[in-house]
Short mmCIF file of C-alpha atoms and ligand atoms in Angstrom, two decimals:
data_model
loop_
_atom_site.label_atom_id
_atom_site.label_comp_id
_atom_site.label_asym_id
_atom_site.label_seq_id
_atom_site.Cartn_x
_atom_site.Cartn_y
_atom_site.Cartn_z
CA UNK A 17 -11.16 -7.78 -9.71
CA UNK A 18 -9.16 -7.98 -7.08
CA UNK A 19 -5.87 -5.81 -5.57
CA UNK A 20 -2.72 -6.47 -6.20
CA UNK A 21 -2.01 -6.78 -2.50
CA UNK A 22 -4.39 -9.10 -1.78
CA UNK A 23 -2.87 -11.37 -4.79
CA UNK A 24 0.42 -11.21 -3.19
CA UNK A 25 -1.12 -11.52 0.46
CA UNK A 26 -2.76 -15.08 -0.37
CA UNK A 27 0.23 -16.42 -1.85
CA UNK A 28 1.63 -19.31 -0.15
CA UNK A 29 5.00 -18.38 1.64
CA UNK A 30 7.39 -21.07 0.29
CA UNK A 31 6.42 -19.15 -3.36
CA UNK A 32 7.21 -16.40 -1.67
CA UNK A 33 10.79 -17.79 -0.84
CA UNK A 34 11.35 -19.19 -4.14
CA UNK A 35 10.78 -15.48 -5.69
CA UNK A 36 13.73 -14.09 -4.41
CA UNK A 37 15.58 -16.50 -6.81
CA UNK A 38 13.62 -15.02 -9.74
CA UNK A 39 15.86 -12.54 -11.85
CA UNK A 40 14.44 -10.06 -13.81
CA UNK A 41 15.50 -10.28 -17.88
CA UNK A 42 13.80 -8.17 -19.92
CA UNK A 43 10.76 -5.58 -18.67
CA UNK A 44 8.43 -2.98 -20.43
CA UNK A 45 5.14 -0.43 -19.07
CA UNK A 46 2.99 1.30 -20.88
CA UNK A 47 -0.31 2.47 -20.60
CA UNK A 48 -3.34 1.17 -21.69
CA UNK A 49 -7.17 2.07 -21.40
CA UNK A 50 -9.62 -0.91 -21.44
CA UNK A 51 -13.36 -0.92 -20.79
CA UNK A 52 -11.97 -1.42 -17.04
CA UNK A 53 -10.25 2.00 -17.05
CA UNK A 54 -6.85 2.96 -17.47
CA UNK A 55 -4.00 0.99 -16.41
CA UNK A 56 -0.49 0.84 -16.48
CA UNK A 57 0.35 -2.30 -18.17
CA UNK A 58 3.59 -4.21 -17.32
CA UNK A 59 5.67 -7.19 -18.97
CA UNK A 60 9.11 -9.01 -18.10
CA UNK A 61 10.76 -12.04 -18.97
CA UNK A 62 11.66 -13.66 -15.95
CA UNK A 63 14.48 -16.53 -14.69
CA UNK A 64 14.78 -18.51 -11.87
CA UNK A 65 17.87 -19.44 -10.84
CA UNK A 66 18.13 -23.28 -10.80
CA UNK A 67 17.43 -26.04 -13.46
CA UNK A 68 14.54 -23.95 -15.06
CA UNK A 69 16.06 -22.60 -17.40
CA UNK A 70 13.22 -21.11 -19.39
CA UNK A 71 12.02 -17.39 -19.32
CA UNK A 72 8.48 -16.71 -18.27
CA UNK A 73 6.68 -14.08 -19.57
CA UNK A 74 4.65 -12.50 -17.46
CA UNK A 75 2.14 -9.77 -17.39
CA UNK A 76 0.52 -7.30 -14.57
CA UNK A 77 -2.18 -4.87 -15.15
CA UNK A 78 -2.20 -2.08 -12.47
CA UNK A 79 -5.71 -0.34 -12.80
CA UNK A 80 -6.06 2.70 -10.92
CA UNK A 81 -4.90 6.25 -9.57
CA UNK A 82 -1.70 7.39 -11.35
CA UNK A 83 0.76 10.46 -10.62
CA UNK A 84 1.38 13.04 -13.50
CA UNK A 85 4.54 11.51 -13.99
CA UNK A 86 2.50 7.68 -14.84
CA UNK A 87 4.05 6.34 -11.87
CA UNK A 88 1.78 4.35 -9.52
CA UNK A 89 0.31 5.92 -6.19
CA UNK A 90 2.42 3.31 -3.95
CA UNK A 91 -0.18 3.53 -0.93
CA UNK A 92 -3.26 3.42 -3.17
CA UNK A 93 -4.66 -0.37 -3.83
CA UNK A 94 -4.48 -1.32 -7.11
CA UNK A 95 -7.32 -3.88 -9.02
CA UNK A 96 -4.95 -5.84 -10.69
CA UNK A 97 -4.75 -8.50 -14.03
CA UNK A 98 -2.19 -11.17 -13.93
CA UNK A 99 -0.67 -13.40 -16.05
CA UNK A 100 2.66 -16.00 -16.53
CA UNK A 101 2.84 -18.72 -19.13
CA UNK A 102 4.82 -21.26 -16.18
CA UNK A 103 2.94 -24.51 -15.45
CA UNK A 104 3.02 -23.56 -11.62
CA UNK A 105 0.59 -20.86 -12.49
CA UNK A 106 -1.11 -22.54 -15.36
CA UNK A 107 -1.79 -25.47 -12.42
CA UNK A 108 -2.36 -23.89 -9.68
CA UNK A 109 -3.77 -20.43 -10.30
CA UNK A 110 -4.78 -19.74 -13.95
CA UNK A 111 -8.48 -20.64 -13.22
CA UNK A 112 -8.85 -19.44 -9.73
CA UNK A 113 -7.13 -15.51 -10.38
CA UNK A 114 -9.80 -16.30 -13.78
CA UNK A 115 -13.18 -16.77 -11.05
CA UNK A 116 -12.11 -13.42 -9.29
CA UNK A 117 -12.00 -11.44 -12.37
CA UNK A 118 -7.81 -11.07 -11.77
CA UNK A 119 -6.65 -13.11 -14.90
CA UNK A 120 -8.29 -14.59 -18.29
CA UNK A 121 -8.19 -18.59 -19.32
CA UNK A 122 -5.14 -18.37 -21.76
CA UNK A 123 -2.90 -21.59 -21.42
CA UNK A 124 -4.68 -23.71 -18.96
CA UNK A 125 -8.56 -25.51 -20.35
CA UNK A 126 -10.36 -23.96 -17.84
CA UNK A 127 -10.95 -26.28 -15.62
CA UNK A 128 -11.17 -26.35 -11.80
CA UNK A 129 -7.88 -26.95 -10.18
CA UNK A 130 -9.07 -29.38 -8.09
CA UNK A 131 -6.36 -31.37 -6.92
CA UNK A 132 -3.46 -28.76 -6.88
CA UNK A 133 -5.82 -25.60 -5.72
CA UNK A 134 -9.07 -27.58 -4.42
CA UNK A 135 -9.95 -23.77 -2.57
CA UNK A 136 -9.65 -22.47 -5.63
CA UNK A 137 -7.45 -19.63 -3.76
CA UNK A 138 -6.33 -16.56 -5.78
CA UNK A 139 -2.69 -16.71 -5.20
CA UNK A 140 0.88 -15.25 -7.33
CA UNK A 141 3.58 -17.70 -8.91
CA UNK A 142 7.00 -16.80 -8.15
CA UNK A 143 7.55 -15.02 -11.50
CA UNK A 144 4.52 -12.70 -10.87
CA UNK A 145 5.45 -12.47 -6.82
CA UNK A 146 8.80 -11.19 -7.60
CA UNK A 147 7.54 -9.10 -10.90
CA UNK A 148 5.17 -7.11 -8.66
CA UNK A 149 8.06 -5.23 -7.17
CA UNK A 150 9.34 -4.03 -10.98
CA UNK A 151 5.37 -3.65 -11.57
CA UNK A 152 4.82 -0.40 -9.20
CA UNK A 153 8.01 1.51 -10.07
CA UNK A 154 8.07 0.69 -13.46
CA UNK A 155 7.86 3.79 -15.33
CA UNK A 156 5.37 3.66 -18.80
CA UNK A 157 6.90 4.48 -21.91
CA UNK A 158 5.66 5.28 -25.39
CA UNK A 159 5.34 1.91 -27.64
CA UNK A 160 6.83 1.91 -30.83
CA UNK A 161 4.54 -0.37 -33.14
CA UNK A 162 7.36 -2.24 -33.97
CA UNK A 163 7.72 -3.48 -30.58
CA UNK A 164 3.83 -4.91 -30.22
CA UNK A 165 3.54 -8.55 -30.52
CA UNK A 166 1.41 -10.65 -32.68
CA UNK A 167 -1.72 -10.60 -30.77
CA UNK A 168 -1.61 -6.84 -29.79
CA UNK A 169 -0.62 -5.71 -33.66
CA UNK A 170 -4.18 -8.07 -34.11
CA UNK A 171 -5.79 -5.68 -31.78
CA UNK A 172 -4.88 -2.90 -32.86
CA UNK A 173 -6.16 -3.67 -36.73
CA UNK A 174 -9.18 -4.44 -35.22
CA UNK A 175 -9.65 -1.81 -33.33
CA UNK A 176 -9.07 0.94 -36.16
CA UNK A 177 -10.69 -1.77 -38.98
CA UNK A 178 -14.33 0.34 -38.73
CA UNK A 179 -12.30 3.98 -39.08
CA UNK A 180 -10.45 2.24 -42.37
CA UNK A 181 -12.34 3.39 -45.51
CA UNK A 182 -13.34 0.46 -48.28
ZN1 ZN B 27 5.16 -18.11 -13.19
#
């Protein structure tokens, strides 16, 4: 898996200038524990300013060293998981985050970018570039179940479907 920092690092610099016109909508942390370790998950529907007029939905998993108060260490590097439902990403970085253990195959096939990302380079869309700096300060809450979405609600029944007597 790699850092968070080196995701952001590697991504090309007109993304980079494109993020600043990425407004944040709607954002949630909590924290999570996955056979990876504990992590402070983090969502947000994202806007760009411009003819795209579509939120993205993005999500960044910040595994790692947390303070008492669930905040991130800001110094420390964090092993992130990234994710945003936009075509740029779906195109251009979906499989190649995927190879470096960074991100999971969930909109694109799974096949090699070859023409847009021949390197195969594990880079940040704008949604996620911009997202990162909501992702560290972000501060976790509790989740109320009725806030889960479909496939987390799934999760969670399977997850407690053994402990459930017949
Ligand atoms: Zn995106």
């Amino acid at each position: 898996m790699l850092n968070l920092h080196t995701l952001m690092r590697a991504t090309p610099t007109n993304i980079a200038s494109n993020a600043s016109h990425v407004n944040v909508l709607k954002k949630n942390a909590w924290v999570e524990k996955d056979d990876k370790g504990e992590h402070k998950v983090f969502t947000a529907e994202m806007l760009s300013v411009g003819p795209d007029k579509k939120p993205r939905n993005v999500t960044i998993k910040l595994y790692g060293t947390r303070t008492a108060s669930g905040r991130m260490k800001r110094k420390t590097k964090h092993p992130a998981w990234v994710h945003c439902d936009c075509e740029y990403f779906l195109y251009y970085c979906e499989v190649a985050v995927t190879a470096r253990g960074s991100s999971s195959v969930i909109t694109s096939n799974g096949n090699f970018p070859k023409i847009r990302n021949p390197r195969m380079r594990p880079y940040l869309c704008k949604h996620l570039l911009r997202a990162t700096r909501e992702a560290w300060k972000e501060k976790p809450k509790k989740r109320q179940v009725s806030r889960l979405t479909e496939p987390e609600l799934s999760d969670m029944v399977r997850m407690v479907q053994p402990f459930i007597p017949r």
